[in-house]
mmCIF file of C-alpha atoms in Angstrom:
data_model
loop_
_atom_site.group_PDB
_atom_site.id
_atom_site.type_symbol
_atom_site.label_atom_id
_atom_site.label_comp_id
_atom_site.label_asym_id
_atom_site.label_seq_id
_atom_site.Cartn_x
_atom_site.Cartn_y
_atom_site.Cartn_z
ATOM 1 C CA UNK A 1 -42.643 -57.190 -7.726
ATOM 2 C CA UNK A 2 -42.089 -53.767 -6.931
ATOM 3 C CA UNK A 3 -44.952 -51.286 -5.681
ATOM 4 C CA UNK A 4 -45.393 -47.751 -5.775
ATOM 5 C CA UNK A 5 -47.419 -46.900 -1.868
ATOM 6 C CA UNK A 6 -49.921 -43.998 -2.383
ATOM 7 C CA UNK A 7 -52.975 -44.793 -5.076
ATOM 8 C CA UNK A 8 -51.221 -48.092 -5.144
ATOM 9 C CA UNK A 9 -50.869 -50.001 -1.989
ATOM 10 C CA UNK A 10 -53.109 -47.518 -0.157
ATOM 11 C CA UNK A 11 -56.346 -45.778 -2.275
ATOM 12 C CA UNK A 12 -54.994 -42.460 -2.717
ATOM 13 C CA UNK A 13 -58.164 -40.160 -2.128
ATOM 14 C CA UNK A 14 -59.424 -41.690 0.414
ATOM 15 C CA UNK A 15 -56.372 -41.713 2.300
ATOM 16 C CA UNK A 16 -54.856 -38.314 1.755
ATOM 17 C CA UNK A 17 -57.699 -35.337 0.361
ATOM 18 C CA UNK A 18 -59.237 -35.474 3.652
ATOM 19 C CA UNK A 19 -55.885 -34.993 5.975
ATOM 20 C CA UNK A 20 -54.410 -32.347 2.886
ATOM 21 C CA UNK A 21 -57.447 -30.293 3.883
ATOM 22 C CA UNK A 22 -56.783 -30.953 7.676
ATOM 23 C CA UNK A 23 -52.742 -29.690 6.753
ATOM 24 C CA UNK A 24 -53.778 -26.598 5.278
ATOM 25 C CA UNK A 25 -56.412 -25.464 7.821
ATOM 26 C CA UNK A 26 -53.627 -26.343 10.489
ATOM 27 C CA UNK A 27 -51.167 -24.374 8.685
ATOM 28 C CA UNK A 28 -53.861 -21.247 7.965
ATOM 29 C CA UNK A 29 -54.307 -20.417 11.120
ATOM 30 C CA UNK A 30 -57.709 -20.005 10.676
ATOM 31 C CA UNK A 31 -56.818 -17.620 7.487
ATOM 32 C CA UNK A 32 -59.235 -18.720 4.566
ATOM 33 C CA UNK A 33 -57.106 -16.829 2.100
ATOM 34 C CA UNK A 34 -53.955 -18.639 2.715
ATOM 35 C CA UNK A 35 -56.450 -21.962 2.564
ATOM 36 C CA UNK A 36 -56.778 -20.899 -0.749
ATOM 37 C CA UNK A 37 -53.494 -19.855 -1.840
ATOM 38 C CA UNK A 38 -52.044 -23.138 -0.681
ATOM 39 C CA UNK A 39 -55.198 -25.141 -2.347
ATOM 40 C CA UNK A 40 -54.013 -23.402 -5.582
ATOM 41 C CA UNK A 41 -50.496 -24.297 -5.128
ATOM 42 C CA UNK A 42 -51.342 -28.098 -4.390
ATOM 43 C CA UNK A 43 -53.477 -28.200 -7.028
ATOM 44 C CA UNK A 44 -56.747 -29.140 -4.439
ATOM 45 C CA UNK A 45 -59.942 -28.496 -5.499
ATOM 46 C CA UNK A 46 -61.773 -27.684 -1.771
ATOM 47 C CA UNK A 47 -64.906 -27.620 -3.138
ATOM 48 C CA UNK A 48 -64.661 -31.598 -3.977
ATOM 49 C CA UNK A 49 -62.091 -32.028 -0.710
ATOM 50 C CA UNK A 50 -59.677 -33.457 -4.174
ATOM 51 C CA UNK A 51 -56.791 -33.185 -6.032
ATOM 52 C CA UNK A 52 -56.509 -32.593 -9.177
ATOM 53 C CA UNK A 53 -55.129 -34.788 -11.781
ATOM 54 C CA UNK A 54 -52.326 -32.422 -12.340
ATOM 55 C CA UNK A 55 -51.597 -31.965 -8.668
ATOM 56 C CA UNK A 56 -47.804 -31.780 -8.083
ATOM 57 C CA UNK A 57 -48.641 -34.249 -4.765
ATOM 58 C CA UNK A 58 -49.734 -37.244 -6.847
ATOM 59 C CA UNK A 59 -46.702 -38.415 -7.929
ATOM 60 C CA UNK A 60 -44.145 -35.773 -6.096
ATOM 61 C CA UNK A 61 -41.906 -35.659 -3.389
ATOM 62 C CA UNK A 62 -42.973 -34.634 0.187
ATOM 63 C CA UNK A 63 -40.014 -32.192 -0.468
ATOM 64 C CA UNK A 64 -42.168 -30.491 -3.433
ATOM 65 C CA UNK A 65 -45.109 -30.149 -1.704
ATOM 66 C CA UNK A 66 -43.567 -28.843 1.089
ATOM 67 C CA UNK A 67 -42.123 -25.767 -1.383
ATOM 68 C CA UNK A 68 -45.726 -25.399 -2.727
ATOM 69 C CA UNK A 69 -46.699 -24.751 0.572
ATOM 70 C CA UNK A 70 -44.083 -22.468 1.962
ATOM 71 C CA UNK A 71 -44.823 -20.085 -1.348
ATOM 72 C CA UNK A 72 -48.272 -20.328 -0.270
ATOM 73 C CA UNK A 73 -47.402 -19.104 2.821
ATOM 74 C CA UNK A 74 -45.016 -16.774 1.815
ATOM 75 C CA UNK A 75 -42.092 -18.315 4.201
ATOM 76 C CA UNK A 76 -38.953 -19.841 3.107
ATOM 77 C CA UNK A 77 -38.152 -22.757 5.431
ATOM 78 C CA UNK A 78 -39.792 -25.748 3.166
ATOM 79 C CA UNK A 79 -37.496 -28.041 5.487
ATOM 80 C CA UNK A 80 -39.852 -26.691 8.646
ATOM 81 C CA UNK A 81 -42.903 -27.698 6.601
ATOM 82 C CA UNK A 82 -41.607 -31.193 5.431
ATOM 83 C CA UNK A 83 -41.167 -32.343 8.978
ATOM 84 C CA UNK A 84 -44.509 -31.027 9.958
ATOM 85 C CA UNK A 85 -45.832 -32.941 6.959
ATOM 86 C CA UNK A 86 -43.483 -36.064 7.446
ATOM 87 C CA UNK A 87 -44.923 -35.316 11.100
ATOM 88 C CA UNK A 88 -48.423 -35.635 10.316
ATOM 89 C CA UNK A 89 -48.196 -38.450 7.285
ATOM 90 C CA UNK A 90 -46.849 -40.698 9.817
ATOM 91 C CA UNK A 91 -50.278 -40.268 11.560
ATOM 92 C CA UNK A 92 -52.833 -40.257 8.627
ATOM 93 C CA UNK A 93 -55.769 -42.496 8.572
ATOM 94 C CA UNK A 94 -54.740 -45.603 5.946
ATOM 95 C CA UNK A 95 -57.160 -46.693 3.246
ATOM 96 C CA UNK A 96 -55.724 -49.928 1.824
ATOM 97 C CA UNK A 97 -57.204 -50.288 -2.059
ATOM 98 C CA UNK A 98 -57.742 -54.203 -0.722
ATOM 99 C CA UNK A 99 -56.750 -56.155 2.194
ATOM 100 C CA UNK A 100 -52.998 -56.190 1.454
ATOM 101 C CA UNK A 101 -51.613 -58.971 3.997
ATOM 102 C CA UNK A 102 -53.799 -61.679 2.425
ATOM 103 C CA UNK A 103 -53.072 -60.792 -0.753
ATOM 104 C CA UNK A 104 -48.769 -60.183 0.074
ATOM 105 C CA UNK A 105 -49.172 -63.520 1.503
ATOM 106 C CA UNK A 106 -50.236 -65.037 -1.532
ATOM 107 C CA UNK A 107 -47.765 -63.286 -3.480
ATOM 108 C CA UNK A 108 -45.082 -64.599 -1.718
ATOM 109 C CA UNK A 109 -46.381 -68.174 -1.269
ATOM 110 C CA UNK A 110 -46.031 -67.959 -5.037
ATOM 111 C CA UNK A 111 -42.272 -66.944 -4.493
ATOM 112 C CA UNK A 112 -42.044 -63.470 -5.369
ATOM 113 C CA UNK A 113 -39.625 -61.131 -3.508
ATOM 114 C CA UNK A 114 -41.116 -57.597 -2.630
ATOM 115 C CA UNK A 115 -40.607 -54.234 -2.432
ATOM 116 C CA UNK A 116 -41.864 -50.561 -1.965
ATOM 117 C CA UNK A 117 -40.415 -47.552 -3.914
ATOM 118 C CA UNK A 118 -42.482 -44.555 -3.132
ATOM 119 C CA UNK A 119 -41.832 -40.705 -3.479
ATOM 120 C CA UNK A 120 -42.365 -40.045 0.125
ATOM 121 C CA UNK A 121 -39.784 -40.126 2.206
ATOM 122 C CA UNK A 122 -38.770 -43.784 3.531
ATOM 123 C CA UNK A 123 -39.160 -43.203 7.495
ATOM 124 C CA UNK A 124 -42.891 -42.924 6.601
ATOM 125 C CA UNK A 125 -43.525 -45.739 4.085
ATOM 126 C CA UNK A 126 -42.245 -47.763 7.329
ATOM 127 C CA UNK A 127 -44.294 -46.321 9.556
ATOM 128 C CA UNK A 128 -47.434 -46.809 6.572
ATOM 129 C CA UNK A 129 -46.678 -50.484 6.034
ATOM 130 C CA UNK A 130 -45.900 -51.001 10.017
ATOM 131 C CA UNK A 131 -49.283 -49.401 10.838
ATOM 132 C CA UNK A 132 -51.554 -51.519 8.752
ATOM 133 C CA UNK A 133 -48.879 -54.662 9.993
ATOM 134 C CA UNK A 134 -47.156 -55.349 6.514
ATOM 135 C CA UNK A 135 -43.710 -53.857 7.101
ATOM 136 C CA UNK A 136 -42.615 -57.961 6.955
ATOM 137 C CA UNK A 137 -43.398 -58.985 4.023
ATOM 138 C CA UNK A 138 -41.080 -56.831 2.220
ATOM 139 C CA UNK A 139 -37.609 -57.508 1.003
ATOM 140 C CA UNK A 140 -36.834 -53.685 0.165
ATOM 141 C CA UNK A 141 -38.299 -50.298 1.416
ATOM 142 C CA UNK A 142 -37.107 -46.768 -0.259
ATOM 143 C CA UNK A 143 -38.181 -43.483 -0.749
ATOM 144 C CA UNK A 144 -37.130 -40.194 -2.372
ATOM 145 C CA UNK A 145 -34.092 -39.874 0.563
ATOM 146 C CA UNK A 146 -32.718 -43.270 0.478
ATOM 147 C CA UNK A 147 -30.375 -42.160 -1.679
ATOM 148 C CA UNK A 148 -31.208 -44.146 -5.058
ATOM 149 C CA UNK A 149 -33.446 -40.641 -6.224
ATOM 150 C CA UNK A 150 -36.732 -40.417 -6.846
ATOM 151 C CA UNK A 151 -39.382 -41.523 -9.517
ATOM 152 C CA UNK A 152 -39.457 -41.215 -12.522
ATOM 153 C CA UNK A 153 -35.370 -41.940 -12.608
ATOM 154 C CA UNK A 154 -35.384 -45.803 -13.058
ATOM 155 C CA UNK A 155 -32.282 -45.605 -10.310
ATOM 156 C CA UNK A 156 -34.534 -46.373 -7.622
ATOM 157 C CA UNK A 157 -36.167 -49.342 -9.302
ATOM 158 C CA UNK A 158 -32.753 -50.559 -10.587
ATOM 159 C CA UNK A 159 -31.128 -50.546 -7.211
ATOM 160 C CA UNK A 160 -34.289 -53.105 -6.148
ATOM 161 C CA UNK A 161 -33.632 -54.995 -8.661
ATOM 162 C CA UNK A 162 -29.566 -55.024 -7.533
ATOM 163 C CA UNK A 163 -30.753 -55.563 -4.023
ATOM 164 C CA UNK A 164 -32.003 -59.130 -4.693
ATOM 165 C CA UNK A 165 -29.778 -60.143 -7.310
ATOM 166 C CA UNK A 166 -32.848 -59.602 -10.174
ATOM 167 C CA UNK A 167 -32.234 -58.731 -13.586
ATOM 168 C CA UNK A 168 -34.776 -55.569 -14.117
ATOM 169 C CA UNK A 169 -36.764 -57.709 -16.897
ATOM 170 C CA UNK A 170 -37.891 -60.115 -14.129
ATOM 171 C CA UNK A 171 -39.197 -57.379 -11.753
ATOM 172 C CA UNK A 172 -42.548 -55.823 -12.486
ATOM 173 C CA UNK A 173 -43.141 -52.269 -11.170
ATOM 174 C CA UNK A 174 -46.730 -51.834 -9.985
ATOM 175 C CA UNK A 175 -47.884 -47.944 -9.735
ATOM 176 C CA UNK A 176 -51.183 -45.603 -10.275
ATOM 177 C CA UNK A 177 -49.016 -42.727 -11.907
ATOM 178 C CA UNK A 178 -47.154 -42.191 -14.995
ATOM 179 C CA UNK A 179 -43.885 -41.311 -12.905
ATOM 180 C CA UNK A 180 -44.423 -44.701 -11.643
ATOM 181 C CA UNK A 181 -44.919 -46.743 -15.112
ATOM 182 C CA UNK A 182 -42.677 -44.694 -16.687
ATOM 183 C CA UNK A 183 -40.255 -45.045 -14.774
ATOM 184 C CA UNK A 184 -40.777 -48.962 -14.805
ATOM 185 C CA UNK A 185 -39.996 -48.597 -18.639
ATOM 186 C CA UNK A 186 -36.714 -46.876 -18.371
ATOM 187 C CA UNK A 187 -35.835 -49.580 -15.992
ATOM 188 C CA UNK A 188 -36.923 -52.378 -18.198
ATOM 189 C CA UNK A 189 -38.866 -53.988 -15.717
ATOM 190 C CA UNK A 190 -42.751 -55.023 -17.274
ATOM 191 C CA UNK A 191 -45.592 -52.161 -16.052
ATOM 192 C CA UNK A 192 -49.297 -52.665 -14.469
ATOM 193 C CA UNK A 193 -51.050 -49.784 -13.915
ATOM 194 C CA UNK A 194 -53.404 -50.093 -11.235
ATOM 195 C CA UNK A 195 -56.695 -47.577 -11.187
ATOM 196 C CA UNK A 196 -56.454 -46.828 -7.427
ATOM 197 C CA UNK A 197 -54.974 -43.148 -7.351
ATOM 198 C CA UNK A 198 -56.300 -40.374 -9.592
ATOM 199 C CA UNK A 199 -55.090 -40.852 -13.364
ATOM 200 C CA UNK A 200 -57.432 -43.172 -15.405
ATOM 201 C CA UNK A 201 -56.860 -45.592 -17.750
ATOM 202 C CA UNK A 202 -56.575 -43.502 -21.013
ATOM 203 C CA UNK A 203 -53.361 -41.731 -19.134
ATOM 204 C CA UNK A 204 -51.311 -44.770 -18.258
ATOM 205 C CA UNK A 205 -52.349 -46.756 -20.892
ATOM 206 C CA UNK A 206 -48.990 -46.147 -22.840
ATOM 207 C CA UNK A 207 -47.166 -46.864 -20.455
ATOM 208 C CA UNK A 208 -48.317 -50.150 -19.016
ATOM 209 C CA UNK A 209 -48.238 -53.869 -19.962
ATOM 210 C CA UNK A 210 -52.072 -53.903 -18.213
ATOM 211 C CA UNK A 211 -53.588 -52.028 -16.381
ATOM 212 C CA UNK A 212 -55.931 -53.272 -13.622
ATOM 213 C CA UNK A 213 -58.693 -51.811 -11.232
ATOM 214 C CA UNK A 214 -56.601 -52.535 -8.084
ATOM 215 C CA UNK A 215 -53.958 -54.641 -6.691
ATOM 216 C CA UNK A 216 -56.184 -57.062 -5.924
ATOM 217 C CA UNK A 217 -56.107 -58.596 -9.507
ATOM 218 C CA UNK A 218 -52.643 -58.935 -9.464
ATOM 219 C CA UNK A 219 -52.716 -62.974 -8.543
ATOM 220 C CA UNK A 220 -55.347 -63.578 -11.171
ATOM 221 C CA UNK A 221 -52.984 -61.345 -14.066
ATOM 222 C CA UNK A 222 -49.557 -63.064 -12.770
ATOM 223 C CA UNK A 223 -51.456 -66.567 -13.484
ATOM 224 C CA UNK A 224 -52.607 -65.548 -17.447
ATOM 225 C CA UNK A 225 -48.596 -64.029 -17.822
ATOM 226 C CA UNK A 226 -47.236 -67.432 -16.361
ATOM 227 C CA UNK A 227 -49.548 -69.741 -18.705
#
């Protein structure tokens, strides 16, 4: 089983639209205008401290939302701002959508083999699943720069699957965007769509096998698949 992290693993609003609004006032300078300008850019609505369901964040790179900042800003060192952000991501306040070792634990007492594949970059998906003391229970870790691309290109799923020695139709790619699921189809692995990060139900519906409130229902959906 192979998870997306943010709106998946961790409940994406409530770990990340307070600390984007933190990043931007950091970045400002105290300059409401550029607040703005880069709230436009990230697609943030700051009157609802949210982003919006077409927010290039959600399911982008840190690379990409380090460009929509730096033409926010007007500057053209995007590398400067991804560190700052890889910086300060390393350091944001977790929000797991359930108590994830107890359930990983489960998971693998019912021999599964896990992994992450996230769009951020992999240094902090270590430091996410090491801070909240899960970095163990996975088999495979990669993000955008671990060199197998990023989401939605099945390559990154594909090389999990080649990893453990899995065909891609016994893996199932667990997500809360359609860059995940879809790119869970192209890899033909199964799809759940979980309801964790910001699209609803009626977005990834198309592209999932189920979809399910959280990760928490996982155990419960694996056991109606298996009978």
């Amino acid at each position: 089983m192979l998870f997306d992290k943010d709106g998946t693993l961790f409940d994406f609003s409530r770990t990340w639209s307070a600390w984007a609004l933190g990043v931007m006032q950091h970045l400002s300078e105290g300059d409401a205008a550029l607040v703005e300008a880069m709230a436009c850019e990230l697609r943030f609505d700051l009157g609802t401290a949210t982003f919006l369901k077409d927010s290039p964040v959600i399911a982008g790179t840190s690379r990409e939302a380090a460009e929509c900042l730096a033409r926010a800003l007007g500057r053209r060192d995007p590398e400067a701002i991804e560190g700052f952000l890889s910086e300060e991501a390393a350091r944001a306040p977790l929000a797991e959508a359930v108590p994830l070792a107890p359930l990983l634990d489960s998971l693998r007492a019912a021999g599964l083999r896990l992994g992450v594949m996230t769009n951020d970059n992999e240094a902090v998906a270590r430091a996410h699943l090491a801070q909240v003391g899960v970095g163990d229970r996975f088999d495979f870790v990669a993000g955008f720069d671990s060199g197998h691309g990023a989401k939605p290109s099945p390559a990154p799923l594909l090389a999990f699957a080649a990893a453990l020695g899995l065909p891609p139709e016994q893996v199932v790619m667990v997500g809360d965007s359609t860059h995940d699921l879809q790119a869970g189809r192209a890899a033909g692995m199964m799809t759940v769509g979980v309801l964790t990060g910001p699209a609803g139900a009626e977005e990834l519906r198309h592209l999932a096998d189920a979809i399910l409130p959280d990760i928490g229902h996982l155990p419960g959906w694996l056991s109606a698949v298996v009978a």
